[in-house]
Short mmCIF file of C-alpha atoms and ligand atoms in Angstrom, two decimals:
data_model
loop_
_atom_site.label_atom_id
_atom_site.label_comp_id
_atom_site.label_asym_id
_atom_site.label_seq_id
_atom_site.Cartn_x
_atom_site.Cartn_y
_atom_site.Cartn_z
CA MET G 1 94.04 102.16 46.42
CA ASP G 2 92.47 100.56 49.48
CA ALA G 3 93.00 96.90 50.34
CA LEU G 4 89.63 95.70 49.09
CA GLN G 5 90.03 97.45 45.75
CA ALA G 6 93.53 96.00 45.37
CA ILE G 7 92.06 92.52 45.91
CA LEU G 8 89.05 93.00 43.64
CA THR G 9 91.02 94.51 40.73
CA ARG G 10 93.94 92.07 40.79
CA ARG G 11 94.26 90.17 37.54
CA SER G 12 97.09 88.16 35.99
CA THR G 13 99.37 90.21 33.75
CA ARG G 14 101.10 88.27 30.97
CA ARG G 15 102.85 91.00 28.97
CA TYR G 16 105.76 92.79 30.60
CA ASP G 17 108.17 95.48 29.58
CA GLN G 18 111.82 95.03 30.49
CA ARG G 19 112.14 97.82 33.09
CA ILE G 20 113.16 96.33 36.41
CA PRO G 21 111.08 98.03 39.14
CA ALA G 22 113.07 99.99 41.74
CA LYS G 23 114.50 97.84 44.53
CA ASP G 24 112.34 99.46 47.23
CA ILE G 25 109.21 98.67 45.22
CA ILE G 26 110.23 95.02 44.77
CA ASP G 27 111.04 94.91 48.49
CA LYS G 28 107.51 96.12 49.36
CA VAL G 29 105.99 93.34 47.27
CA VAL G 30 108.21 90.69 48.85
CA GLU G 31 107.53 92.08 52.36
CA ALA G 32 103.81 91.63 51.68
CA GLY G 33 104.59 87.97 50.94
CA ARG G 34 106.71 87.63 54.06
CA HIS G 35 103.84 89.01 56.15
CA ALA G 36 101.38 86.36 54.97
CA PRO G 37 100.02 84.02 57.63
CA SER G 38 101.60 80.60 58.05
CA GLY G 39 100.49 77.43 59.79
CA HIS G 40 101.51 77.57 63.47
CA ASN G 41 103.44 80.76 62.53
CA ASN G 42 106.01 78.49 60.87
CA GLN G 43 107.50 81.23 58.62
CA SER G 44 109.42 78.74 56.50
CA THR G 45 108.39 80.18 53.13
CA HIS G 46 111.53 81.11 51.19
CA PHE G 47 111.45 83.87 48.55
CA ILE G 48 114.17 83.79 45.87
CA VAL G 49 113.91 87.12 44.06
CA ILE G 50 115.54 86.95 40.63
CA THR G 51 116.20 90.10 38.64
CA ASP G 52 119.37 88.97 36.84
CA PRO G 53 118.42 88.55 33.16
CA LYS G 54 121.14 85.91 32.68
CA VAL G 55 119.67 83.79 35.48
CA LEU G 56 116.16 84.20 34.06
CA ASP G 57 117.37 83.25 30.56
CA ARG G 58 119.05 80.15 31.97
CA LEU G 59 115.86 79.17 33.77
CA VAL G 60 113.87 79.61 30.55
CA ASP G 61 116.35 77.30 28.80
CA LEU G 62 116.17 74.67 31.55
CA VAL G 63 112.37 74.74 31.71
CA THR G 64 112.11 74.53 27.92
CA GLU G 65 114.56 71.62 27.88
CA ALA G 66 112.63 69.80 30.63
CA PHE G 67 109.25 70.14 28.92
CA SER G 68 110.70 69.31 25.49
CA ALA G 69 111.85 65.97 26.88
CA MET G 70 108.31 65.11 28.06
CA GLU G 71 105.46 63.63 26.01
CA ALA G 72 102.07 65.32 26.12
CA SER G 73 99.09 63.02 26.63
CA PRO G 74 95.33 63.75 26.46
CA ASP G 75 94.77 62.84 30.13
CA MET G 76 97.33 65.42 31.23
CA TYR G 77 96.44 68.66 33.05
CA VAL G 78 95.80 71.08 30.17
CA SER G 79 98.33 73.71 31.28
CA MET G 80 101.04 71.05 31.52
CA ARG G 81 100.16 69.76 28.04
CA ASN G 82 100.31 73.31 26.65
CA SER G 83 103.71 73.82 28.26
CA ILE G 84 105.06 70.65 26.63
CA GLU G 85 103.63 71.49 23.22
CA ARG G 86 104.92 75.05 23.25
CA ALA G 87 108.35 74.01 24.52
CA LYS G 88 108.68 71.48 21.71
CA LYS G 89 107.94 74.28 19.21
CA GLY G 90 110.75 76.31 20.77
CA GLU G 91 108.50 79.25 21.57
CA TYR G 92 108.18 78.91 25.31
CA VAL G 93 109.01 81.67 27.77
CA PHE G 94 107.34 80.27 30.85
CA HIS G 95 107.47 83.54 32.85
CA TYR G 96 106.31 85.75 29.95
CA GLY G 97 109.64 87.57 29.94
CA ALA G 98 108.88 89.40 33.18
CA PRO G 99 111.99 91.18 34.50
CA VAL G 100 111.43 89.78 38.02
CA LEU G 101 110.59 86.24 39.05
CA VAL G 102 110.03 85.43 42.70
CA VAL G 103 110.54 81.71 43.19
CA VAL G 104 108.73 80.50 46.31
CA ALA G 105 109.91 77.43 48.17
CA ASN G 106 109.13 75.69 51.41
CA ARG G 107 110.38 72.77 53.47
CA ILE G 108 110.05 69.32 51.90
CA GLY G 109 107.53 67.31 53.93
CA TYR G 110 106.01 70.33 55.71
CA GLY G 111 102.24 69.78 55.56
CA ASN G 112 101.34 73.44 55.09
CA ALA G 113 104.04 74.14 52.49
CA MET G 114 101.60 74.82 49.68
CA ALA G 115 99.00 76.62 51.80
CA ASP G 116 101.59 78.99 53.32
CA SER G 117 103.16 79.63 49.92
CA ALA G 118 99.79 80.35 48.32
CA CYS G 119 99.00 82.91 51.03
CA ALA G 120 102.38 84.52 50.39
CA ILE G 121 102.01 84.60 46.61
CA GLU G 122 98.51 86.06 46.83
CA ASN G 123 99.73 88.75 49.26
CA MET G 124 102.50 89.64 46.79
CA MET G 125 100.13 89.78 43.83
CA ILE G 126 97.73 92.08 45.70
CA ALA G 127 100.62 94.31 46.80
CA ALA G 128 101.90 94.40 43.22
CA ASN G 129 98.49 95.58 42.02
CA ALA G 130 98.35 98.28 44.70
CA LEU G 131 101.76 99.47 43.47
CA ASP G 132 100.66 99.51 39.80
CA LEU G 133 102.79 96.48 38.95
CA GLY G 134 101.59 93.46 37.02
CA SER G 135 102.02 89.96 38.37
CA CYS G 136 101.12 86.37 37.58
CA TRP G 137 101.42 83.05 39.41
CA ILE G 138 103.82 80.89 37.41
CA ASN G 139 103.55 77.20 38.24
CA GLN G 140 106.08 75.51 35.95
CA LEU G 141 108.95 75.44 38.45
CA HIS G 142 106.62 73.78 40.97
CA TRP G 143 105.84 71.03 38.48
CA LEU G 144 109.55 70.65 37.77
CA THR G 145 110.75 70.81 41.38
CA ASP G 146 112.22 67.30 41.14
CA ASN G 147 114.02 67.96 37.83
CA SER G 148 117.66 67.48 38.76
CA ARG G 149 119.10 70.14 36.42
CA ILE G 150 116.61 72.75 37.61
CA ARG G 151 117.16 71.85 41.26
CA THR G 152 120.92 72.03 40.86
CA PHE G 153 120.71 75.42 39.20
CA LEU G 154 118.27 76.80 41.78
CA GLN G 155 120.41 75.43 44.61
CA GLU G 156 123.34 77.42 43.16
CA ILE G 157 121.28 80.59 43.59
CA GLY G 158 119.87 79.88 47.04
CA LEU G 159 117.31 77.07 47.08
CA GLY G 160 117.90 74.87 50.13
CA GLU G 161 118.49 71.16 49.66
CA ASP G 162 115.60 70.60 52.10
CA GLU G 163 113.23 72.82 50.12
CA THR G 164 110.63 72.14 47.46
CA ILE G 165 109.49 74.76 44.93
CA THR G 166 105.85 75.53 45.69
CA GLY G 167 105.31 78.19 43.03
CA SER G 168 106.65 81.38 41.56
CA MET G 169 105.42 84.81 40.61
CA ALA G 170 106.23 86.98 37.60
CA LEU G 171 106.46 90.67 38.46
CA GLY G 172 106.99 93.84 36.47
CA TYR G 173 105.38 96.70 34.61
CA SER G 174 102.75 95.73 32.11
CA THR G 175 103.41 96.68 28.49
CA ASP G 176 99.98 98.34 28.73
CA GLY G 177 101.30 100.76 31.36
CA LEU G 178 99.07 99.70 34.21
CA PRO G 179 98.51 96.09 35.28
CA THR G 180 95.64 94.13 33.80
CA ARG G 181 92.57 95.09 35.86
CA THR G 182 89.61 94.21 33.62
CA PRO G 183 87.15 92.36 35.85
CA LEU G 184 86.74 88.66 35.20
CA GLU G 185 83.18 87.33 35.42
CA ARG G 186 82.71 84.85 38.29
CA LYS G 187 81.16 81.66 36.94
CA GLY G 188 82.33 79.42 39.77
CA ASN G 189 83.38 79.80 43.39
CA PRO G 190 79.90 79.21 44.81
CA VAL G 191 78.88 80.74 48.11
CA THR G 192 76.57 78.95 50.54
CA VAL G 193 75.14 81.16 53.24
CA VAL G 194 73.65 79.52 56.29
CA SER G 195 71.91 82.02 58.53
CA SER G 196 69.28 81.85 61.24
C1 FMN I 201 97.84 77.71 41.63
C2 FMN I 201 97.85 78.59 40.43
C3 FMN I 201 98.68 78.29 39.36
C4 FMN I 201 98.72 79.13 38.25
N1 FMN I 201 99.64 78.88 37.26
C5 FMN I 201 99.73 79.72 36.23
C6 FMN I 201 100.75 79.56 35.25
O1 FMN I 201 101.60 78.67 35.35
N2 FMN I 201 100.79 80.40 34.21
C7 FMN I 201 99.87 81.41 34.07
O2 FMN I 201 99.93 82.14 33.08
N3 FMN I 201 98.92 81.62 35.00
C8 FMN I 201 98.84 80.81 36.07
N4 FMN I 201 97.90 81.04 37.04
C9 FMN I 201 96.97 82.18 36.90
C10 FMN I 201 95.55 81.73 36.55
O3 FMN I 201 95.51 81.27 35.22
C11 FMN I 201 94.62 82.94 36.76
O4 FMN I 201 94.66 83.33 38.10
C12 FMN I 201 93.19 82.62 36.37
O5 FMN I 201 93.08 82.37 34.99
C13 FMN I 201 92.24 83.80 36.73
O6 FMN I 201 92.67 85.00 36.09
P1 FMN I 201 93.12 86.29 36.92
O7 FMN I 201 94.32 85.94 37.74
O8 FMN I 201 93.43 87.31 35.88
O9 FMN I 201 91.99 86.69 37.81
C14 FMN I 201 97.86 80.25 38.17
C15 FMN I 201 97.03 80.55 39.26
C16 FMN I 201 97.05 79.75 40.38
C17 FMN I 201 96.19 80.15 41.58
#
């Protein structure tokens, strides 16, 4: 698959089987993230690659606990409200049970933390598609980056005390075999062309 096709056919996959992809395949995806551009070539994006099911289960518990303790309100961002409502029902697996979760972090206070991380996550998602793996941006750990129990747990597995969680990415084989690739109609993202 060429680069443009990998970009144009990338979609979010939300159903994963439990096979952990081979280490060299995961490494290729993460390398694509590490090769993303960064402001002033800062290269401070940190990739915490979790394949240990016990660690993932613990994270699911901590995220569920954090959202269950929150109250949903109508003025809330809809995805956040959904997370709270589903957590309270006890049916919330925030990373869709993917066998790999790449938690992405960056320096607290660094102005390009989110921009650099987004470039890295998009690179990884495109690489995943090129390698026939499904992926999905998972934002819950970013929202919960200041939750003390989640921070403490993530610091035990490598998060720096000076780092904030900017996002994460689920990765694995789709239960459908190949990653979701059905094109999504573009209704937004307007383009303004100014030519002579
Ligand atoms: C910043 C950002 C945060 C996102 N957070 C989540 C998320 O927490 N959970 C999820 O299922 N999808 C998440 N997504 C995926 C979007 O829902 C998805 O990209 C969008 O619906 C378009 O679908 P596509 O990725 O299949 O093209 C996120 C995407 C971005 C860019």
